[in-house]
CSV table of C-alpha atoms (C1' of nucleotides) in Angstrom, one decimal:
chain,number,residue,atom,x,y,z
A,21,UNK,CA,0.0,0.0,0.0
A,22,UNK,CA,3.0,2.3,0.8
A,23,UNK,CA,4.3,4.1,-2.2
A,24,UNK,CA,6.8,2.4,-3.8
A,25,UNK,CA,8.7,5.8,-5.3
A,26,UNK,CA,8.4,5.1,-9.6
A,27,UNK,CA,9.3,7.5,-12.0
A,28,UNK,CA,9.6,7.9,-15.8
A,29,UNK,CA,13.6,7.5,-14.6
A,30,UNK,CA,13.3,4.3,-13.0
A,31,UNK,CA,11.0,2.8,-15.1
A,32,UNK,CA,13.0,3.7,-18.0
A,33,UNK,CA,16.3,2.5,-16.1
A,34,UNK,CA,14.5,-0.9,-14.8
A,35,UNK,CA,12.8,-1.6,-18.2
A,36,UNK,CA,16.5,-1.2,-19.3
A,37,UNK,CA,18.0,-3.8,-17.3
A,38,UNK,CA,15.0,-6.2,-18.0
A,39,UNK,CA,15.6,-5.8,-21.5
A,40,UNK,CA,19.4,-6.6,-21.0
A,41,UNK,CA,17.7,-9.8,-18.9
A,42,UNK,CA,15.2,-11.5,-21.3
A,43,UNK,CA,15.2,-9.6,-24.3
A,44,UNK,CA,14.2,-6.2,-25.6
A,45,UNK,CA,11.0,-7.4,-27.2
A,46,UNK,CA,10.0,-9.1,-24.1
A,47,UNK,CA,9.9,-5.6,-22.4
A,48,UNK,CA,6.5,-5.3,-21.2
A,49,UNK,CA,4.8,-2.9,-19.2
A,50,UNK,CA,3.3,-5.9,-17.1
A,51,UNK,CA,6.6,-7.1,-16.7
A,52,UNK,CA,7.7,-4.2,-15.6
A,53,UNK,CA,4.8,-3.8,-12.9
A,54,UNK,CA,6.0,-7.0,-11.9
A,55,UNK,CA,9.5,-6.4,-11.2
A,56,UNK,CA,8.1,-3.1,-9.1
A,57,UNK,CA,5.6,-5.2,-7.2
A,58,UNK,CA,2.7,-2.5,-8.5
A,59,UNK,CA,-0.4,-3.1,-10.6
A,60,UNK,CA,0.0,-2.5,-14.2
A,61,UNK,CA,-2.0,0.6,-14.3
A,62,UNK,CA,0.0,2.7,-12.3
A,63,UNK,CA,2.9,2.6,-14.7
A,64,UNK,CA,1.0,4.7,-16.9
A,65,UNK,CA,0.9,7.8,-15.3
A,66,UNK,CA,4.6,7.7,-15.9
A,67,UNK,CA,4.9,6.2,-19.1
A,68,UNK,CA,2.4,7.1,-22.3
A,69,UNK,CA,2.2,3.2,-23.3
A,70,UNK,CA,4.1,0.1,-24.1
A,71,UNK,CA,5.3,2.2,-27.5
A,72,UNK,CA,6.8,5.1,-25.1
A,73,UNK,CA,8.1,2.9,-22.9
A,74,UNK,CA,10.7,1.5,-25.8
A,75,UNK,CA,11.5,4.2,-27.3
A,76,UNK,CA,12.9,5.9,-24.0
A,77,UNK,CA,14.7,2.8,-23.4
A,78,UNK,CA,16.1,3.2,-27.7
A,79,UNK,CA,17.0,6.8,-26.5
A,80,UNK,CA,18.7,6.2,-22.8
A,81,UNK,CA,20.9,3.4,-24.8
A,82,UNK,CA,21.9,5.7,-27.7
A,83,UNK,CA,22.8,8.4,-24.6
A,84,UNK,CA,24.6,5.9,-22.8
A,85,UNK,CA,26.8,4.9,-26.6
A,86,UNK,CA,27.6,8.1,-26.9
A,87,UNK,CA,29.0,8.7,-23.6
A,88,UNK,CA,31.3,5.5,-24.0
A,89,UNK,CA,32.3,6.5,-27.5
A,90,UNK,CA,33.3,10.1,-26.2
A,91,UNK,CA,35.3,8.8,-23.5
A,92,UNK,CA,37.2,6.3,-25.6
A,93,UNK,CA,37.7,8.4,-28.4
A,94,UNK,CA,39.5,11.3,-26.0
A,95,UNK,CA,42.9,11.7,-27.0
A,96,UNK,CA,43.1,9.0,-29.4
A,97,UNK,CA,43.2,9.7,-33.2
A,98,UNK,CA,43.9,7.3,-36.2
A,99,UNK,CA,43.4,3.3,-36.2
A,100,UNK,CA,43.7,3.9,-32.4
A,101,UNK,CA,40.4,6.0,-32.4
A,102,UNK,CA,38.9,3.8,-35.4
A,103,UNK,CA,39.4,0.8,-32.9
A,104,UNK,CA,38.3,2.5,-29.5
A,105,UNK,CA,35.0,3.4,-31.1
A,106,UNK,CA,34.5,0.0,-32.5
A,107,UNK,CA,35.1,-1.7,-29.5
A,108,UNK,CA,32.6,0.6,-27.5
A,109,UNK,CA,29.9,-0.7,-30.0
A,110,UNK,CA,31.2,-4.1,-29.5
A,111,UNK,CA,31.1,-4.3,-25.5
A,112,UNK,CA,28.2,-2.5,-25.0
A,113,UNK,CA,26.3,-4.9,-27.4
A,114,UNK,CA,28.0,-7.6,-25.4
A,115,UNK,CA,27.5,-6.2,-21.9
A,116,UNK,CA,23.8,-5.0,-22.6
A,117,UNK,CA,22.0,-6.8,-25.8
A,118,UNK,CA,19.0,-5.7,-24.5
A,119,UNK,CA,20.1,-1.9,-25.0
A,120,UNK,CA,21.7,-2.7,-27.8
A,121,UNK,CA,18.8,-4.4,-29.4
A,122,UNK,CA,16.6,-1.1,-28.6
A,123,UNK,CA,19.3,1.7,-29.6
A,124,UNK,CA,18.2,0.1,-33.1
A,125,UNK,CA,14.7,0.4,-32.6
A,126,UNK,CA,13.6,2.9,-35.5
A,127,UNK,CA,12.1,6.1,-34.1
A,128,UNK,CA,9.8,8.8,-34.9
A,129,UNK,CA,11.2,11.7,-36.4
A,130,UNK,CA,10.6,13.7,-33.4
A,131,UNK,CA,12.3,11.0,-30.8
A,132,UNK,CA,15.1,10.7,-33.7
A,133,UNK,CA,15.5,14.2,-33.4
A,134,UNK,CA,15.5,14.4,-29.8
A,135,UNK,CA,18.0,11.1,-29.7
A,136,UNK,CA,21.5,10.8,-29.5
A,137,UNK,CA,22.1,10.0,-33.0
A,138,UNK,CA,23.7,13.3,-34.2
A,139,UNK,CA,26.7,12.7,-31.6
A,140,UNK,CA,26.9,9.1,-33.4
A,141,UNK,CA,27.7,10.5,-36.4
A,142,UNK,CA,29.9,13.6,-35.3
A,143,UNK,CA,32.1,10.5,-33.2
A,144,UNK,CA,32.9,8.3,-36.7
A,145,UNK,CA,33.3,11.8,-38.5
A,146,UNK,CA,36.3,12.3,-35.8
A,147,UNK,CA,37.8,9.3,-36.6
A,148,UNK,CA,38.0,9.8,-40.3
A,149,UNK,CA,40.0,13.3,-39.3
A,150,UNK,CA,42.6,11.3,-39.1
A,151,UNK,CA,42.6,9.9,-42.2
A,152,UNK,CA,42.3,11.8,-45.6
A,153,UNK,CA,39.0,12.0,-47.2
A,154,UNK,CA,37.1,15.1,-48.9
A,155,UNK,CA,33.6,14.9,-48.9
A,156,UNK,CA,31.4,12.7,-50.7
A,157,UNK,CA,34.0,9.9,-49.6
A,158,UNK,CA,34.0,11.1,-46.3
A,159,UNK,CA,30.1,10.2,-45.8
A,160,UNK,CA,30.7,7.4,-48.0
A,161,UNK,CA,33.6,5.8,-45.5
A,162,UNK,CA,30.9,6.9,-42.2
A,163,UNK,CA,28.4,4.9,-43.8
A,164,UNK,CA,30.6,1.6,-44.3
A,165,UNK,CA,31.9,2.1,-40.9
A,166,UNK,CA,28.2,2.4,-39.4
A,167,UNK,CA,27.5,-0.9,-41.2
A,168,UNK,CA,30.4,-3.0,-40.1
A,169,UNK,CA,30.3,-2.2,-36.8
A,170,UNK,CA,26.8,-2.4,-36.9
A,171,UNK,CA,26.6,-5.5,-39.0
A,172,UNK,CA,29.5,-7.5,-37.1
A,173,UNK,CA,28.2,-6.8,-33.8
A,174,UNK,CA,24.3,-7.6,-34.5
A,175,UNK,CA,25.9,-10.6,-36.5
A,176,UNK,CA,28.2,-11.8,-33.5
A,177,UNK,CA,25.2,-11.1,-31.0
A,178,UNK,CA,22.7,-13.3,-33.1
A,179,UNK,CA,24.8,-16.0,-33.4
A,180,UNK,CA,25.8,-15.8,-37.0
A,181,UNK,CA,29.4,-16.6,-36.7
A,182,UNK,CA,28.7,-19.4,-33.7
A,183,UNK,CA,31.1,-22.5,-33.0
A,184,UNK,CA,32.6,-22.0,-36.6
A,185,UNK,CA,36.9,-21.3,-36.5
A,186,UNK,CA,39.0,-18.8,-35.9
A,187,UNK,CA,37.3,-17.5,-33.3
A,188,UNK,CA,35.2,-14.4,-33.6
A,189,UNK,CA,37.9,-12.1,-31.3
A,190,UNK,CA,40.5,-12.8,-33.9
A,191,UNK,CA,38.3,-11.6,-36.9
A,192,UNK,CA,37.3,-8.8,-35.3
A,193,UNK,CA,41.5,-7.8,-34.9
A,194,UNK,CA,41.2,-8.6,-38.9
A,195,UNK,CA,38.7,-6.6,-39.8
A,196,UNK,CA,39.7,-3.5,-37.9
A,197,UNK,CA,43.1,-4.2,-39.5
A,198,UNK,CA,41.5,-3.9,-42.8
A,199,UNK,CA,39.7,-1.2,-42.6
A,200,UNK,CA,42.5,0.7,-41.4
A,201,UNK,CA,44.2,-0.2,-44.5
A,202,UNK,CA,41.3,1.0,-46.7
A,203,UNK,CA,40.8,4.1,-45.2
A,204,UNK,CA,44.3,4.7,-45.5
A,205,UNK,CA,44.1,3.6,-49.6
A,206,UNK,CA,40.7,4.7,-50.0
A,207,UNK,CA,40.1,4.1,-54.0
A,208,UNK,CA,39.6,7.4,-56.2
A,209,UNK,CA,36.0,7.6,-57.9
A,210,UNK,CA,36.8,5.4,-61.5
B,21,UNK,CA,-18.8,-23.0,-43.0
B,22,UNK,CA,-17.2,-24.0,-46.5
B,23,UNK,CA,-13.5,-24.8,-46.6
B,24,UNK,CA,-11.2,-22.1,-47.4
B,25,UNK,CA,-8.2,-24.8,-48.1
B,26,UNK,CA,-5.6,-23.3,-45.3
B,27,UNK,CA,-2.1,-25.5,-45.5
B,28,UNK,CA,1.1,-24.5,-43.7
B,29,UNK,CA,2.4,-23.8,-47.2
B,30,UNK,CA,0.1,-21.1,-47.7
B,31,UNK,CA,-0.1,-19.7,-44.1
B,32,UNK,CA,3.3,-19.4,-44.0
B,33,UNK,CA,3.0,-17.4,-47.8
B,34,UNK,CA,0.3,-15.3,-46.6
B,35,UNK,CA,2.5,-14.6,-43.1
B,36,UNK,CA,5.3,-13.1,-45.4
B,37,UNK,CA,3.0,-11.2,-47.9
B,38,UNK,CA,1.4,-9.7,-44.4
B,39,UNK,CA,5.0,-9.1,-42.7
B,40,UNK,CA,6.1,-7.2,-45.9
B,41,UNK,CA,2.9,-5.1,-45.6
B,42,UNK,CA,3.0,-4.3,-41.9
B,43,UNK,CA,6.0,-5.1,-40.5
B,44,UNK,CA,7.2,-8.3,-39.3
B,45,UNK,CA,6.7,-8.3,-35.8
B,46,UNK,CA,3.2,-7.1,-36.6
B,47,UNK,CA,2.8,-10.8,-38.0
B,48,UNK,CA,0.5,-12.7,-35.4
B,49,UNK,CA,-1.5,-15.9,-35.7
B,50,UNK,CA,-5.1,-13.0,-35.3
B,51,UNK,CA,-4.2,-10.9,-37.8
B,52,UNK,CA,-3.4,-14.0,-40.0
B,53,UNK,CA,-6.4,-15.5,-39.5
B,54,UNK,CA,-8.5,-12.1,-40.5
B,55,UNK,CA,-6.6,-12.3,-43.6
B,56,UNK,CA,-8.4,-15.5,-44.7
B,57,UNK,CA,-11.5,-14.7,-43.0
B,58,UNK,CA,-11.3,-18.0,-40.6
B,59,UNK,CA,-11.3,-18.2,-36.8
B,60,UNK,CA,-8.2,-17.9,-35.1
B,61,UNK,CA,-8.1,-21.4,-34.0
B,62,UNK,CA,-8.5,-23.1,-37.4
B,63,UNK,CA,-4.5,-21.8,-37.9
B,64,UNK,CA,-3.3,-24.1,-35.1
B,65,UNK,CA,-3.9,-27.3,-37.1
B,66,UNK,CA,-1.5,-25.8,-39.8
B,67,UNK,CA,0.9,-23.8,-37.1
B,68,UNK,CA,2.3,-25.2,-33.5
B,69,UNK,CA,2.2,-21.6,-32.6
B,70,UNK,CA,2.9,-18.1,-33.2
B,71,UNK,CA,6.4,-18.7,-32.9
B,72,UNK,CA,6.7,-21.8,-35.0
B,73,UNK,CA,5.0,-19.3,-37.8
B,74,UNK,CA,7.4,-16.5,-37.8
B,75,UNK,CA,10.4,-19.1,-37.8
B,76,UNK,CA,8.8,-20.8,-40.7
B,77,UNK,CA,8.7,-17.1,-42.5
B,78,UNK,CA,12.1,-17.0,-41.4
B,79,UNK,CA,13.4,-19.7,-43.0
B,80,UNK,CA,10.9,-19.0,-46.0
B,81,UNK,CA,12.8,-16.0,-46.2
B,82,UNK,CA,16.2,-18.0,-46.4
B,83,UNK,CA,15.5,-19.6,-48.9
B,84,UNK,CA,14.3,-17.2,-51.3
B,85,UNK,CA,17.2,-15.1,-50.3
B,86,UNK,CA,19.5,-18.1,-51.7
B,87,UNK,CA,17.6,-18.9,-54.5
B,88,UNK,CA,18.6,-15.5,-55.8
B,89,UNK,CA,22.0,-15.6,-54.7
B,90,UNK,CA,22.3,-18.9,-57.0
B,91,UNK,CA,20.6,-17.1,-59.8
B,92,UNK,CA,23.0,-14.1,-59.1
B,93,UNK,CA,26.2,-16.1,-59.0
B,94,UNK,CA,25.5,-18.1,-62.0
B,95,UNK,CA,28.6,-17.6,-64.4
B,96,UNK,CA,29.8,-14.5,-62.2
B,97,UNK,CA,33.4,-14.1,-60.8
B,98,UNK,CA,35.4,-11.3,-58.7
B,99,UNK,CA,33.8,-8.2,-58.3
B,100,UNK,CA,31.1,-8.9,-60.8
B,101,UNK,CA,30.0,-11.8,-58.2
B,102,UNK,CA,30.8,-9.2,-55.3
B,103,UNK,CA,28.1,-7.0,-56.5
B,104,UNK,CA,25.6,-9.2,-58.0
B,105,UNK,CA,25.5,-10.6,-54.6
B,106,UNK,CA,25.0,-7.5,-52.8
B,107,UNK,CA,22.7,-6.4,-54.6
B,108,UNK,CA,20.5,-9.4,-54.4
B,109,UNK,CA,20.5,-8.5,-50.4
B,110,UNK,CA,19.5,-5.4,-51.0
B,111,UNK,CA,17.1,-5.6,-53.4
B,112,UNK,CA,15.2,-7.9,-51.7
B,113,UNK,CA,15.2,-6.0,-48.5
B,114,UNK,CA,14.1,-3.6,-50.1
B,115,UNK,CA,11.0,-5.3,-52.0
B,116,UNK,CA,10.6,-7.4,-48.8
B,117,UNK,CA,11.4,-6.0,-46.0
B,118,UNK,CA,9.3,-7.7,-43.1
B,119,UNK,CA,10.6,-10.7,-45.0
B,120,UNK,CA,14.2,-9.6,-44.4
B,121,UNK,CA,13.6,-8.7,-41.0
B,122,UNK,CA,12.4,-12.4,-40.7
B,123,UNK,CA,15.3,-13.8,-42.0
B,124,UNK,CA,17.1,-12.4,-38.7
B,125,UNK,CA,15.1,-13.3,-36.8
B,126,UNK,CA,17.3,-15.9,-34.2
B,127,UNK,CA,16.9,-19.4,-34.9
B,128,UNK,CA,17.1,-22.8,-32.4
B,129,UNK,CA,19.6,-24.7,-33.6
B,130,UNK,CA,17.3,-27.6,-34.9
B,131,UNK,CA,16.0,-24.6,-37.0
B,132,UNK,CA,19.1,-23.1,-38.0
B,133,UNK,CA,20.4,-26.2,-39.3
B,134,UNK,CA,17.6,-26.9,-40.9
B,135,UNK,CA,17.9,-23.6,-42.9
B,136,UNK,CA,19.4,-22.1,-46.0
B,137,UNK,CA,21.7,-20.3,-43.7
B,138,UNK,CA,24.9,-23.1,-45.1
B,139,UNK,CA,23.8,-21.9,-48.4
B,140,UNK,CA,24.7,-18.3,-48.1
B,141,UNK,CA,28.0,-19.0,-46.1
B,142,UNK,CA,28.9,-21.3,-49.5
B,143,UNK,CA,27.6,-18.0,-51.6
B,144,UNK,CA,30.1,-15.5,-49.7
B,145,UNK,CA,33.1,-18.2,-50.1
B,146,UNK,CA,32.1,-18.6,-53.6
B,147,UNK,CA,32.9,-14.8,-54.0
B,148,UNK,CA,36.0,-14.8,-52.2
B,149,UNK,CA,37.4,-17.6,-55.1
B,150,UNK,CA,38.1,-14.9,-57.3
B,151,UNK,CA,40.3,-13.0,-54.7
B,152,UNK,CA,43.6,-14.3,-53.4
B,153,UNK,CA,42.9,-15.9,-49.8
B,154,UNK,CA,43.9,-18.4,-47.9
B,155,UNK,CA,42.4,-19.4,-44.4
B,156,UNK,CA,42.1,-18.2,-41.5
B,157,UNK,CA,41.6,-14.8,-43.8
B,158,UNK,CA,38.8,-16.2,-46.3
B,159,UNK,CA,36.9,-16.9,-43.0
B,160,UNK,CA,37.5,-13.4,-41.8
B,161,UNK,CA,36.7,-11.7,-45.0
B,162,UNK,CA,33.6,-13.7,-44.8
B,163,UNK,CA,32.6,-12.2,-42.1
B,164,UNK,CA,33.4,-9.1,-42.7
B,165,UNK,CA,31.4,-9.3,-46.3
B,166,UNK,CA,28.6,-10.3,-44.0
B,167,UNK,CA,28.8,-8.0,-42.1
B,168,UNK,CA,28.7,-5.2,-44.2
B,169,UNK,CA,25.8,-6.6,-46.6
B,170,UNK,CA,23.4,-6.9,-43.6
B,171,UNK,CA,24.8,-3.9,-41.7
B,172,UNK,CA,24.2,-1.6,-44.9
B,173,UNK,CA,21.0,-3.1,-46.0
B,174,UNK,CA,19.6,-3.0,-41.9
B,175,UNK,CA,20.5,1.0,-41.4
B,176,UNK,CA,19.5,2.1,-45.0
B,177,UNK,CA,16.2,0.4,-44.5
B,178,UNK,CA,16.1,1.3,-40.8
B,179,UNK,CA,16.2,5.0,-42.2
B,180,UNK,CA,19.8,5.4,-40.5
B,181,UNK,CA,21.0,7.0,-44.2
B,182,UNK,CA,18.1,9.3,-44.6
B,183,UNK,CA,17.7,13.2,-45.8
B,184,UNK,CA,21.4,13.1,-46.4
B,185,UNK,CA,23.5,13.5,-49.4
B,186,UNK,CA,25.0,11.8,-51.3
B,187,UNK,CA,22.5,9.5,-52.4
B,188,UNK,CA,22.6,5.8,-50.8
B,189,UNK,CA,22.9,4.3,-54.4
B,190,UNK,CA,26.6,6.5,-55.0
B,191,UNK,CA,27.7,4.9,-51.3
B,192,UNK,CA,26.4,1.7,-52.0
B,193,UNK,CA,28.2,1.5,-55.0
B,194,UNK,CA,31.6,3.3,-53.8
B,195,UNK,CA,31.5,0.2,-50.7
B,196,UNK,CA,31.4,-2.5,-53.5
B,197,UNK,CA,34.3,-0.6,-54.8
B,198,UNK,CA,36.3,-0.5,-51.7
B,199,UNK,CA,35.4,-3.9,-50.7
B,200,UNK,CA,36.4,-4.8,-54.2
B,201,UNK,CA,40.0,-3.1,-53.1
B,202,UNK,CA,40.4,-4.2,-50.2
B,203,UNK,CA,40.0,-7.5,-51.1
B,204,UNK,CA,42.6,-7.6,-53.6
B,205,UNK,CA,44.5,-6.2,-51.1
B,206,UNK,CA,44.2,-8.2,-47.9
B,207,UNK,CA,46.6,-7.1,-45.1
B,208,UNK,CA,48.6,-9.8,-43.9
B,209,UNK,CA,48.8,-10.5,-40.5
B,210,UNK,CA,51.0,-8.1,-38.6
C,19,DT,C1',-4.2,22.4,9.8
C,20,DA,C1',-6.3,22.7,5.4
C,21,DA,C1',-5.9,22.5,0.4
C,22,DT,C1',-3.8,20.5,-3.3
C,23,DT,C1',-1.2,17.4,-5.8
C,24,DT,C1',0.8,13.0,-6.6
C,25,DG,C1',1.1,7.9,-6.5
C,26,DC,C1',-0.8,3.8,-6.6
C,27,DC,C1',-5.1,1.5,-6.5
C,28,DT,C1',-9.6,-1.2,-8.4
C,29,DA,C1',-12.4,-2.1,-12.3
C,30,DA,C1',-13.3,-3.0,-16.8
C,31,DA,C1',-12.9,-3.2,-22.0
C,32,DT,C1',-10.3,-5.0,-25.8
C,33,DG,C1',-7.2,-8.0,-28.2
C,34,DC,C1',-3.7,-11.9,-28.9
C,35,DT,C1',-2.5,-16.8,-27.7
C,36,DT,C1',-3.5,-21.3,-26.9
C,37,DT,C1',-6.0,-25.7,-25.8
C,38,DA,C1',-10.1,-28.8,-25.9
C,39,DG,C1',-13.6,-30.8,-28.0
C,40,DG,C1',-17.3,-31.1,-31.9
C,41,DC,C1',-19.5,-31.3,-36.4
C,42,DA,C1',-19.5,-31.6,-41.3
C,43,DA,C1',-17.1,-32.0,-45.7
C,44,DA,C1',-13.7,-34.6,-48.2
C,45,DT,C1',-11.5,-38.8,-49.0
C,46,DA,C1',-10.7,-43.9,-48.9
C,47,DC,C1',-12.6,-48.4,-48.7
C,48,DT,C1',-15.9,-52.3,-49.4
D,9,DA,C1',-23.1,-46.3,-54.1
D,10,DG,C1',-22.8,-46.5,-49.2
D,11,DT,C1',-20.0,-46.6,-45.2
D,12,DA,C1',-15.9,-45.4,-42.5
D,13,DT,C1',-12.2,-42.4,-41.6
D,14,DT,C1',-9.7,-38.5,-41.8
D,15,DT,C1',-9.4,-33.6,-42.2
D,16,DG,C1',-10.7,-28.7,-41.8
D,17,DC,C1',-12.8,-25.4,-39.6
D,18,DC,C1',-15.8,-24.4,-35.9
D,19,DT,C1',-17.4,-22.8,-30.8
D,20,DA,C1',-16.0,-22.3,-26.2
D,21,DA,C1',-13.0,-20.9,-22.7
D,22,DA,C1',-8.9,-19.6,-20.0
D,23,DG,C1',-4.7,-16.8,-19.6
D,24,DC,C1',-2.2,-12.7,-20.2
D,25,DA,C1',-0.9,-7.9,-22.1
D,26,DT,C1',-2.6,-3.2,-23.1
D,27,DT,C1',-5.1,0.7,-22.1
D,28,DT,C1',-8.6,4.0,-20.0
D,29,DA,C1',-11.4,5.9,-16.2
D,30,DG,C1',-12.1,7.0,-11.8
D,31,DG,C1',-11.0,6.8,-6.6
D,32,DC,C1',-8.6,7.1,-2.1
D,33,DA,C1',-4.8,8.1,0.7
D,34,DA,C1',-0.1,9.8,1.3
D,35,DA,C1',3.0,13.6,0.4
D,36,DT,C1',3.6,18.3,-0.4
D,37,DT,C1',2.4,23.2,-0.1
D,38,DA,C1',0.1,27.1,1.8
DNA sequence: TAATTTGCCTAAATGCTTTAGGCAAATACT
DNA sequence: AGTATTTGCCTAAAGCATTTAGGCAAATTA
């Protein structure tokens, strides 16, 4: 009967970890009553409906990205910044595939707008600094950096590259390696 | 009252047609049943469940994916295969997206084995015949082909490239070309 | 202390999932 | 053809998630 002290915060942070727990789609906003010990309703004086609820989890994950990728990208430049910012992706897939698994939730224009997404792409900008590409290439080389890292990591996490050798940590090494090298040689339009 | 003539085989048709439509997690056992104007039950003589549908979407989707990627191939070599291939992911996540989205969709193993999934590992190695690799690096540059193909296809469709210039096609084609480098040009191990 | 706001409640409608059991149409057998 | 069996779709019902409306009591403010 005593209040239990919920929030948008809380719910947003708990509905977070239970996503990490058993699966971003299984993020539900009775599941999330459960875990407080409350009655379903009363979640949604804090929370729109199941559809808000997600996307503020989508949005605290992108935040929570682009903190790690600022902090790993300070003071680094080059293949040393390239591979920071990949391994930030990597981890935090690792460490949270809940979050990870929302932060590619597509949003509304408004909640895109409002999201953390802009700092996304300022961070892989940075790193090309360090290499030398003029615009278009530039946007060209963000874009096939957004889809490796995306790619491998959504990949890895799904079990696409499962109990198959050499081991996923050594491909990874690779394929840093290699794009290092083609950023480095990036090909002149033909 | 009459029979309508359900089958798995056409459930499981109808199921993609609908995810391409509305999205595939949108797919459910009610919404399939509206489609053929038949009570929701009369699906579970055809269907274990709702999750034995969308796998067999999945795998539906699998297939069709390598069927193309056979057709593709077919008398293709180096970066002619490269891009035939790639294309063949894209263009069919982009003229069936809720199918695409179903072939991600995480399989139990009995499933995955089960599935066309070996085919398009044999596709990707295929490619790689025309470049100069030996293993452990085909294996790598597997992956990484992988990985870029779904991680490309996923953000353009996701909207991740939008109201930006240049134009997806000019990136799409300038990655084949770098890939196409790189590949030619595969950093040895350092 | 009184007034107001806030937090969680009960109640109820709607919709998806799934199982159990039944009847009639289609198919196979004599 | 007539009978038996299988098959296809049905009704019924229980369980759980979503969402809205309205209420009471605790916390906050005046």
């Amino acid at each position: 009967m005593g209040r239990v002290g919920l929030s948008t915060e809380r719910l947003v942070r708990a509905g977070a970890e239970l996503a990490d727990e058993v699966g971003f789609d299984q993020v539900t906003v009775s599941a999330l009553a459960r875990r407080f010990d409350v009655k379903v309703a009363s979640l949604y004086s804090h929370v729109r409906n199941s559809d808000d609820l997600r996307t503020r989890i989508a949005l605290l994950a992108l935040a929570e990205l682009a903190d790690r990728g600022d902090v790993a990208l300070a003071g680094r430049a080059g293949k040393d910044a390239l591979t920071a910012l990949a391994d930030v992706y990597r981890d935090y897939a690792r460490e949270h595939p809940g979050r990870y698994a929302a932060a590619q939730l597509r949003l509304d224009p408004e909640a895109a707008a409002a999201s953390a997404g802009g700092r996304h792409a300022r961070m892989t900008r940075a790193i090309l600094r360090g290499y030398d590409l003029a615009e278009p290439d530039q946007t060209h080389a963000v874009r096939l950096l957004g889809s490796v890292f995306h790619g491998y990591v959504s990949l890895e996490l799904g079990g696409g590259f499962s109990h198959s050798a050499p081991d996923t940590e050594e491909t990874w090494t690779r394929i840093l390696d290699a794009l290092d090298v083609l950023l480095r040689n990036w090909p002149p339009e033909r």
